[in-house]
Coordinates of C-alpha atoms and ligand atoms in Angstrom, one line a residue:
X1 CA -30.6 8.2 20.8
X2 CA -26.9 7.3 20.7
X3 CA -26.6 7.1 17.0
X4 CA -28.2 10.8 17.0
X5 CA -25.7 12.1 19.6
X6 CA -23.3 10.6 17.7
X7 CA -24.3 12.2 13.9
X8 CA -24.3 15.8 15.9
X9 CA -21.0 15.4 16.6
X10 CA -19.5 13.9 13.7
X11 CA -16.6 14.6 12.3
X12 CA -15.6 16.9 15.9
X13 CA -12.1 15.7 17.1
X14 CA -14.1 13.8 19.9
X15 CA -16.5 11.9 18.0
X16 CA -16.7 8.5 18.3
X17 CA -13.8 7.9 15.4
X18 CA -11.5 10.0 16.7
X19 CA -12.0 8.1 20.4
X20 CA -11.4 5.1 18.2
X21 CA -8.4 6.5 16.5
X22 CA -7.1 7.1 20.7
X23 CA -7.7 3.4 21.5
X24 CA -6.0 1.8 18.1
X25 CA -2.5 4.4 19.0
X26 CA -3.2 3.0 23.1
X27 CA -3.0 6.8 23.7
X28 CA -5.4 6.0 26.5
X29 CA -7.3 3.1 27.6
X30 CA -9.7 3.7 30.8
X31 CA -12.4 5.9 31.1
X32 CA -10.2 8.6 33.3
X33 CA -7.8 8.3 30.6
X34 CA -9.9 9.0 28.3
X35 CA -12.3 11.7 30.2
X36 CA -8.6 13.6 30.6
X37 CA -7.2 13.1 27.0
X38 CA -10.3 14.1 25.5
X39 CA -11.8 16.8 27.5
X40 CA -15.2 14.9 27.3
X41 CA -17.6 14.7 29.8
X42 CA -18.0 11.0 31.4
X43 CA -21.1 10.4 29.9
X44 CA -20.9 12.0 26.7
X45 CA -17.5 9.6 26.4
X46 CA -19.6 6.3 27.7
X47 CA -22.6 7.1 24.8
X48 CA -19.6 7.1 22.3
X49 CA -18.0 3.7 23.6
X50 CA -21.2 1.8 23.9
X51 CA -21.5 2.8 20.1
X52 CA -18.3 1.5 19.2
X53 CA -19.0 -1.3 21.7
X54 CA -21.8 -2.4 20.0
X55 CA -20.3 -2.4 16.7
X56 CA -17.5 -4.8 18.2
X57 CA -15.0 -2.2 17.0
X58 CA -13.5 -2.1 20.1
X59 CA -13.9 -4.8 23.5
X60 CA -13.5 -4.1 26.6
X61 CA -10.8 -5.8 29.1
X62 CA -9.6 -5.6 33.0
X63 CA -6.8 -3.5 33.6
X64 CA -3.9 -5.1 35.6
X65 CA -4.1 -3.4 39.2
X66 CA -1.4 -1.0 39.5
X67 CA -2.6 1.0 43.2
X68 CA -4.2 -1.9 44.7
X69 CA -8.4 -0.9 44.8
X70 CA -10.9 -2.2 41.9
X71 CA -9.5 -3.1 38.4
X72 CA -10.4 -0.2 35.9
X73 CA -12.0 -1.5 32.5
X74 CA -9.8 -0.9 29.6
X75 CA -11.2 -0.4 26.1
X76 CA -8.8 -2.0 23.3
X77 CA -9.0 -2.2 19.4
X78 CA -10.6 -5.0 18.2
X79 CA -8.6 -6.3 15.3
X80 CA -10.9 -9.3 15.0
X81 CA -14.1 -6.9 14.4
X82 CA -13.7 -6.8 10.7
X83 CA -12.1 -8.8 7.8
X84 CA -10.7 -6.9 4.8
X85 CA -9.9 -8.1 1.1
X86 CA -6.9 -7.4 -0.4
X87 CA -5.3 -8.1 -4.0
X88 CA -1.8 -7.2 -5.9
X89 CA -2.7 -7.5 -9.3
X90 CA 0.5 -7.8 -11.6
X91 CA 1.4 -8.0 -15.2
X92 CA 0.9 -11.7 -15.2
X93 CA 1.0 -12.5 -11.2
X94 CA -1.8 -11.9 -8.7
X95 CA -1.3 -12.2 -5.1
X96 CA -4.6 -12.3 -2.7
X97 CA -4.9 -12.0 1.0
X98 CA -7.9 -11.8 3.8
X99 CA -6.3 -9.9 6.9
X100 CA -7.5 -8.7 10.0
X101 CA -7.8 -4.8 11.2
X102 CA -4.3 -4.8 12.2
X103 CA -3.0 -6.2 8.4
X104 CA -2.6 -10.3 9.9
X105 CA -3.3 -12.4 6.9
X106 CA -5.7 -14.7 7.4
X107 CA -5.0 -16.3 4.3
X108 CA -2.9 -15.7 1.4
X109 CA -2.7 -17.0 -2.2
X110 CA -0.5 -16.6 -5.2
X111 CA -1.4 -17.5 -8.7
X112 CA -0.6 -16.7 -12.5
X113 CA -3.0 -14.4 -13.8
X114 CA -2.3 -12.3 -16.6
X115 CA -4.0 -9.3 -16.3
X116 CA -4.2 -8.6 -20.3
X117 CA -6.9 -11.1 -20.6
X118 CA -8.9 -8.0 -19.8
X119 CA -11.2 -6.8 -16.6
X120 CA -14.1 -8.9 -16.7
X121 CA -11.5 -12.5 -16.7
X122 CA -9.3 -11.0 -13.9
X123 CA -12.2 -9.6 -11.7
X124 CA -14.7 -12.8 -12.0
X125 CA -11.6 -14.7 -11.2
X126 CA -10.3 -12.6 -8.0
X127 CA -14.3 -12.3 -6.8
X128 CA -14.2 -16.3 -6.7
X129 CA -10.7 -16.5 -5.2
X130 CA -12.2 -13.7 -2.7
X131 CA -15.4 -16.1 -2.0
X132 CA -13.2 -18.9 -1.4
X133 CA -10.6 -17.7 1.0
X134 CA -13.0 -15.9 2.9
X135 CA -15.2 -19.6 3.6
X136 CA -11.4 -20.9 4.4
X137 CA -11.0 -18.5 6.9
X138 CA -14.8 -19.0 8.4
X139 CA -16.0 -15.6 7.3
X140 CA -18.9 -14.5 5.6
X141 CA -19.1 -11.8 3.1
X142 CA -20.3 -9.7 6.0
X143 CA -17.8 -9.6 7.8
X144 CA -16.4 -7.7 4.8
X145 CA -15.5 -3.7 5.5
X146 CA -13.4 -3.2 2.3
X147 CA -12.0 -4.3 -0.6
X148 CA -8.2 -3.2 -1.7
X149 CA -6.9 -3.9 -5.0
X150 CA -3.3 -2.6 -6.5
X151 CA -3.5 -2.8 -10.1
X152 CA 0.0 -2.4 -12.8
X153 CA -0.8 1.2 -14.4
X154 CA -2.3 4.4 -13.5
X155 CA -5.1 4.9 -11.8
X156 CA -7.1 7.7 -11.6
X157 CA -7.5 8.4 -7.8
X158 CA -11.1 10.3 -7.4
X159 CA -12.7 6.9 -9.3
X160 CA -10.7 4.4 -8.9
X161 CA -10.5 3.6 -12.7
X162 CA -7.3 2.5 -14.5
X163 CA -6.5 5.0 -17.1
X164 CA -4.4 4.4 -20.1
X165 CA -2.6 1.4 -18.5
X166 CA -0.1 0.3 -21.2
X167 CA 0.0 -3.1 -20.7
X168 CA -3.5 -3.9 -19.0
X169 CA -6.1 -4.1 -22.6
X170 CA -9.6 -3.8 -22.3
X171 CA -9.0 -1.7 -18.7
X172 CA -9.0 2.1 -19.5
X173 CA -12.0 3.5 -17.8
X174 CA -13.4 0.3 -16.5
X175 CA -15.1 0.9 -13.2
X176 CA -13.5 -1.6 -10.6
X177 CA -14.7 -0.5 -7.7
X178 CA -18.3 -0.2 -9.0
X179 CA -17.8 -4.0 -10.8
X180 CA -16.6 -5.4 -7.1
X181 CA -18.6 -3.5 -4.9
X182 CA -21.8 -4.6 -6.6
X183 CA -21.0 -8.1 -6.1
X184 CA -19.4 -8.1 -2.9
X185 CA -21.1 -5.2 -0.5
X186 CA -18.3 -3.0 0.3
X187 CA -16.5 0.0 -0.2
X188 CA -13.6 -1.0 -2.7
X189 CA -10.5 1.0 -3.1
X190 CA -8.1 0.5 -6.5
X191 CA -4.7 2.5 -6.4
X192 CA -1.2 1.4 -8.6
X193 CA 0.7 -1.1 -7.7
X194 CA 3.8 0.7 -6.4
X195 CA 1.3 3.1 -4.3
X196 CA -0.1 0.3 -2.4
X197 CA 3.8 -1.1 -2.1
X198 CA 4.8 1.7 -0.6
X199 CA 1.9 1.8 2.0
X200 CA 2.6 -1.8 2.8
X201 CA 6.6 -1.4 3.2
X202 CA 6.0 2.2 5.5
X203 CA 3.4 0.3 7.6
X204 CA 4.9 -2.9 8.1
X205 CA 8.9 -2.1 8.1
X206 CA 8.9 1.7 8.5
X207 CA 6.0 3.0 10.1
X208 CA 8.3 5.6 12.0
X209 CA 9.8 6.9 9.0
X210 CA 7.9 10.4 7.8
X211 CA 8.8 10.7 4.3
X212 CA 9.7 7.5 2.2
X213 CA 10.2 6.6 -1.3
X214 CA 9.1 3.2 -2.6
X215 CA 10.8 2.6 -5.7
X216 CA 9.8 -0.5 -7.9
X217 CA 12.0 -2.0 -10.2
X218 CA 10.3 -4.3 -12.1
X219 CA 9.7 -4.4 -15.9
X220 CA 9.2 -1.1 -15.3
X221 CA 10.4 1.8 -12.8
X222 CA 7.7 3.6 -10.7
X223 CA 7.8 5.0 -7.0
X224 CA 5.0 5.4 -4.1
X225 CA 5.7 8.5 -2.0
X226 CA 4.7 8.5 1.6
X227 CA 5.2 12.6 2.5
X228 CA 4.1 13.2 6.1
X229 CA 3.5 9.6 6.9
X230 CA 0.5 10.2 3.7
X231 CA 0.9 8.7 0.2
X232 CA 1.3 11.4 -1.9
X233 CA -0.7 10.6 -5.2
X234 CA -1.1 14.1 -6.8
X235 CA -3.1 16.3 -8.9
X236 CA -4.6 12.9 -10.8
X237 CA -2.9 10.1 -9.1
X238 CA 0.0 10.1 -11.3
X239 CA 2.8 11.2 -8.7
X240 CA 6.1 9.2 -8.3
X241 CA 6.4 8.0 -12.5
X242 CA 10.2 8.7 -12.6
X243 CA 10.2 5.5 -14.9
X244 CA 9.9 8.1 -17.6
X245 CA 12.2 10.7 -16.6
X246 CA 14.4 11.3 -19.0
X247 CA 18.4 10.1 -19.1
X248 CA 21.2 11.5 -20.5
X249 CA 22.3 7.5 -21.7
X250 CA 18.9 6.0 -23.2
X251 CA 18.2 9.4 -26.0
X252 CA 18.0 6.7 -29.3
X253 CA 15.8 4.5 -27.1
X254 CA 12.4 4.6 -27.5
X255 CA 10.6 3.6 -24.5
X256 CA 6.8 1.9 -24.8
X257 CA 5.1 5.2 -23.5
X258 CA 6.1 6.6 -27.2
X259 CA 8.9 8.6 -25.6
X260 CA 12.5 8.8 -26.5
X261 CA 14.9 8.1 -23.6
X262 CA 13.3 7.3 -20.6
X263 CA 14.7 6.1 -17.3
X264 CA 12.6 2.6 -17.4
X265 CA 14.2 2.0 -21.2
X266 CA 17.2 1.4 -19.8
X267 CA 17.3 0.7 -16.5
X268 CA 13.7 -1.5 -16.4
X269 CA 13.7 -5.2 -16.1
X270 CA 12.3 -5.7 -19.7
X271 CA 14.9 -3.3 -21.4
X272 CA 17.6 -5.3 -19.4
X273 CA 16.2 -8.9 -21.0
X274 CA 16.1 -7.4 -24.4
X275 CA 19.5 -6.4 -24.1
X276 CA 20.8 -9.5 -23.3
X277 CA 18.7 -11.0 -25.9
X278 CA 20.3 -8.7 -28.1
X279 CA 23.8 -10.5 -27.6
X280 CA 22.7 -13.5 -27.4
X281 CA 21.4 -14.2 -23.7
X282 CA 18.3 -15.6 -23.1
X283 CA 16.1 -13.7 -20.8
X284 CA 12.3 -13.6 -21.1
X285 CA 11.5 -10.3 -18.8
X286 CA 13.1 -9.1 -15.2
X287 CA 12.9 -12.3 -13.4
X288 CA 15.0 -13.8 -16.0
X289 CA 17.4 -10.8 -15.5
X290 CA 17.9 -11.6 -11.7
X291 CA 18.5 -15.2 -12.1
X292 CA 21.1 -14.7 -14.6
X293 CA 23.0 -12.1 -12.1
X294 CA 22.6 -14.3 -9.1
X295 CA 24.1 -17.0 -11.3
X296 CA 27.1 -14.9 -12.4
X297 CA 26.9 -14.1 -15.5
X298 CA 28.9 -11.2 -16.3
X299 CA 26.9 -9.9 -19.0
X300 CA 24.0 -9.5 -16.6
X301 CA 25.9 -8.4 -13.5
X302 CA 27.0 -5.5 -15.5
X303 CA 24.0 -4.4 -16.6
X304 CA 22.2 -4.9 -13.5
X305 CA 25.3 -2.8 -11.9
X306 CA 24.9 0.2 -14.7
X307 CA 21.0 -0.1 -14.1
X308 CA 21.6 0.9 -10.9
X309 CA 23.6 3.8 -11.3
X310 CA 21.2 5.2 -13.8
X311 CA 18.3 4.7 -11.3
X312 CA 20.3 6.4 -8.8
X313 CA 21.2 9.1 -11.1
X314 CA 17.4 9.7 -11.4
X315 CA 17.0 9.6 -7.5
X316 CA 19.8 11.8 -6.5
X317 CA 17.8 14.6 -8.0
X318 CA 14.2 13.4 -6.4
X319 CA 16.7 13.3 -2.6
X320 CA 17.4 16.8 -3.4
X321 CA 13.7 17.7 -4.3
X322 CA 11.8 15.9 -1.6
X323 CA 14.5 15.1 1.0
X324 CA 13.2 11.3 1.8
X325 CA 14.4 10.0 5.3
X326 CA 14.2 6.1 3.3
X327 CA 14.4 4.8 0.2
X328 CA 13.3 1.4 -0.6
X329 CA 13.9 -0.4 -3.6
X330 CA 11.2 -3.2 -4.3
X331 CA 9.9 -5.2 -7.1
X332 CA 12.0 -8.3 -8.9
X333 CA 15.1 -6.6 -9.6
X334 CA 15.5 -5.5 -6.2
X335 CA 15.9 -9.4 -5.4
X336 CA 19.1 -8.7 -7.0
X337 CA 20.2 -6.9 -3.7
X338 CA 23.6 -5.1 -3.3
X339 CA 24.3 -5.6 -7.3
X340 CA 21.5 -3.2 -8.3
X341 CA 22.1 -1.1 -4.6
X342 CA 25.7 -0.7 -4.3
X343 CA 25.6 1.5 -7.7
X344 CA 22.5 3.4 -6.9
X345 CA 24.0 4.3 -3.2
X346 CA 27.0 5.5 -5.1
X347 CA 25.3 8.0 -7.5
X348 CA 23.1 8.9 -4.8
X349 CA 25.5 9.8 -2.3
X350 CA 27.3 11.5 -4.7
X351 CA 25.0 13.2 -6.3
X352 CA 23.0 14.7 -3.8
X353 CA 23.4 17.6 -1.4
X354 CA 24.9 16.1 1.9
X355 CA 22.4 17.8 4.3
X356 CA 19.8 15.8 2.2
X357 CA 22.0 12.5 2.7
X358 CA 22.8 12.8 6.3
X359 CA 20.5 10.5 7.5
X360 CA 19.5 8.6 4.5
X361 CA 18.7 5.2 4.5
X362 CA 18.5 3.2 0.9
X363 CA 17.5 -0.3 1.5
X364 CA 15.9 -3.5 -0.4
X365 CA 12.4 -4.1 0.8
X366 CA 11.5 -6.0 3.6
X367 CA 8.3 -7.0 2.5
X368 CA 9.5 -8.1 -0.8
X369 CA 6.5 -9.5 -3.2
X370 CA 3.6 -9.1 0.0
X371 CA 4.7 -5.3 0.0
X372 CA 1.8 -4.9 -2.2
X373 CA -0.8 -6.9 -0.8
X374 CA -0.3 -6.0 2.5
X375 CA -0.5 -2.6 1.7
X376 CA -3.7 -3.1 -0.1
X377 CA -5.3 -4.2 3.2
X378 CA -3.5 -1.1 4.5
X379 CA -5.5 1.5 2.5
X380 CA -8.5 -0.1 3.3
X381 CA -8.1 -0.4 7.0
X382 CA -6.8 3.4 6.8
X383 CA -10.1 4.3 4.6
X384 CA -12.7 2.1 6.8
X385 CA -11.5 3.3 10.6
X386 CA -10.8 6.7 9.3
X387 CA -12.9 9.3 12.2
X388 CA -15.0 10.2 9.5
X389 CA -15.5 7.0 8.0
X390 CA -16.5 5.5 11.0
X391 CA -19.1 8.3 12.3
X392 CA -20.5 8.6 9.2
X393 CA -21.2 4.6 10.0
X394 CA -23.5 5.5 12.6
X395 CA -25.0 8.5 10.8
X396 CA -26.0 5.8 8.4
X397 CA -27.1 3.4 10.7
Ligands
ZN1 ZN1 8.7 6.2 -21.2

């Protein structure tokens, strides 16, 4: 009966997703709150919290007694209901967390898994790591509502299928979310890597701000846009690849995409190390990079410094275009703090138009290497207690 009541009104702004959508904001809490934010009428609004009730989604609790008279029951989020499955896969590092609703990590582990021994390696090993954590934890596969991974290339956003991904052999076109949901019983959601970054660092460490850029500098360049507190992925999921924008300073470079001058063959953490290895430094890829700068060595302060004014160049054009209230810098060359910022603020703020500066913040991330994990678990929690995800739940039922 309730489940029918329910699938009539699905996907009305008073359904039972939207009412859940009121209790996670604490909009309103009671029954009279509710009855006067929503319009509903009092039983019409108890059908659709016994269906949430009974789901667990949400539990109900005593209101403290502000008038004197009977405590009034309070409906809250329950953050417990669910667990979700998150993973940052890297070039050659993988991070993997289980988190509640509210993005808590229930557990967490980092390992060295290079993702170029293809799909089938990687995934077999993240579905044990997954099985593992979540009997640490005392959950069952269950429990599960979604599965978020970030992988280090595109990704094609309608199937959740890598595409192309330079450095990831074996991957173009392989069906992730088909290969994980099979085994594991949920709904699985793949983005980029610097996508799920930037839903991490907006959620976590700037969920006020309504238009951020999350800009990873890593062996490569790439940026997550939030626009309208929303990742912005594009046409195909390719949005935010100013790696390979083209510079005035890197025209006899060819960059790995086959291009000539890109942004990311200068300024990336693996055109850095080869420059150095060029006279005479040794530096495996971007990690390297940043240890040398935080150990002084000029050669490598320099061209962390330059790298930072020739990101900034790049950016002081995107400020103008999309007029971001933050930009955060991430990924391991971002660990090298105010050598690679103090450059790209310069260009930036010089660059750029000053109503589009005004109130511009550019900071390091917060999250620093969980941005990405944590904002896989983001895009899962956003998917799973979307309005319409969650009455088309009980249409299901
Ligand atoms: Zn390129």
């Amino acid at each position: 009966m309730t489940v029918r009541m329910l699938s009539e009104a699905s996907g009305s702004f008073t359904g039972a997703g939207a009412l859940l959508t009121i209790l996670r904001d604490g909009q309103a809490r009671t029954r009279a709150e509710l009855v006067q934010l929503t319009g509903l009428a009092r039983s019409t609004l108890a059908q659709r919290l016994d269906a949430l009730l009974s789901r667990q989604w949400i539990v109900p609790t005593e209101e403290a007694i502000s008038s004197g008279g009977r405590p009034a029951v309070a409906f809250t989020f329950n953050s417990s209901a669910r667990v979700v499955l998150a993973a940052d896969l890297g070039a050659t590092h993988a991070r993997v967390a289980v988190t509640n609703l509210a993005t808590e990590v229930l557990a967490e582990r980092a390992a060295e898994v290079p993702i170029d021994r293809g799909p089938e390696v990687t995934l077999t090993w993240l579905l044990r790591t997954f099985e593992e954590m979540l009997a640490e934890t005392g959950h069952s596969v269950e429990e599960v509502c979604g599965i978020g991974v970030g992988l280090p290339g595109p990704v094609e956003h309608s199937s959740g299928r890598p595409i192309n991904p330079p450095i990831m052999p074996g991957w173009d076109g392989f069906p992730v979310p088909e290969w994980l949901g099979e085994r594991l019983g949920a709904p699985v959601l793949v983005d980029n890597d610097v996508n799920i970054m930037a839903l991490g660092e907006h959620w976590a460490a700037r969920p006020g701000a309504d238009h951020l850029i999350f800009v990873k500098v890593g062996t490569g360049i790439g940026c997550g846009i939030i626009s309208d507190r929303r990742l912005h992925r594009g046409a195909q999921g390719a949005a935010g690849d100013v790696g390979h924008i083209r510079v005035a300073s890197a025209l006899d470079i060819i960059c790995r995409c086959g291009n000539v001058g890109c942004l990311e063959a200068v300024a990336g953490g693996a055109a850095m190390a080869a420059r150095l290895r060029a006279v005479g430094v040794e530096a495996a890829g971007s990690r390297d990079v940043v240890g040398l700068v935080r150990a002084g060595n000029t050669q490598a302060v320099q061209l962390i410094r330059q790298a930072g004014r020739e990101i900034g160049d790049v950016l002081a054009s995107i400020v103008n275009f999309f007029n971001p209230s933050v930009i955060v810098i991430g990924g391991d060359v971002a660990e090298a703090g105010e050598q690679v910022l103090a450059g790209l603020r310069e260009v930036i703020y010089s660059r750029s138009l000053p109503l589009a500066t005004q109130h511009l913040t550019i900071t390091a991330s917060e999250l620093g290497d969980r941005a990405g994990v944590i904002g896989a678990a983001v895009m899962v929690i956003e998917h799973v207690l979307s309005p319409d995800s969650v009455d088309q739940s009980f249409v299901q039922a």
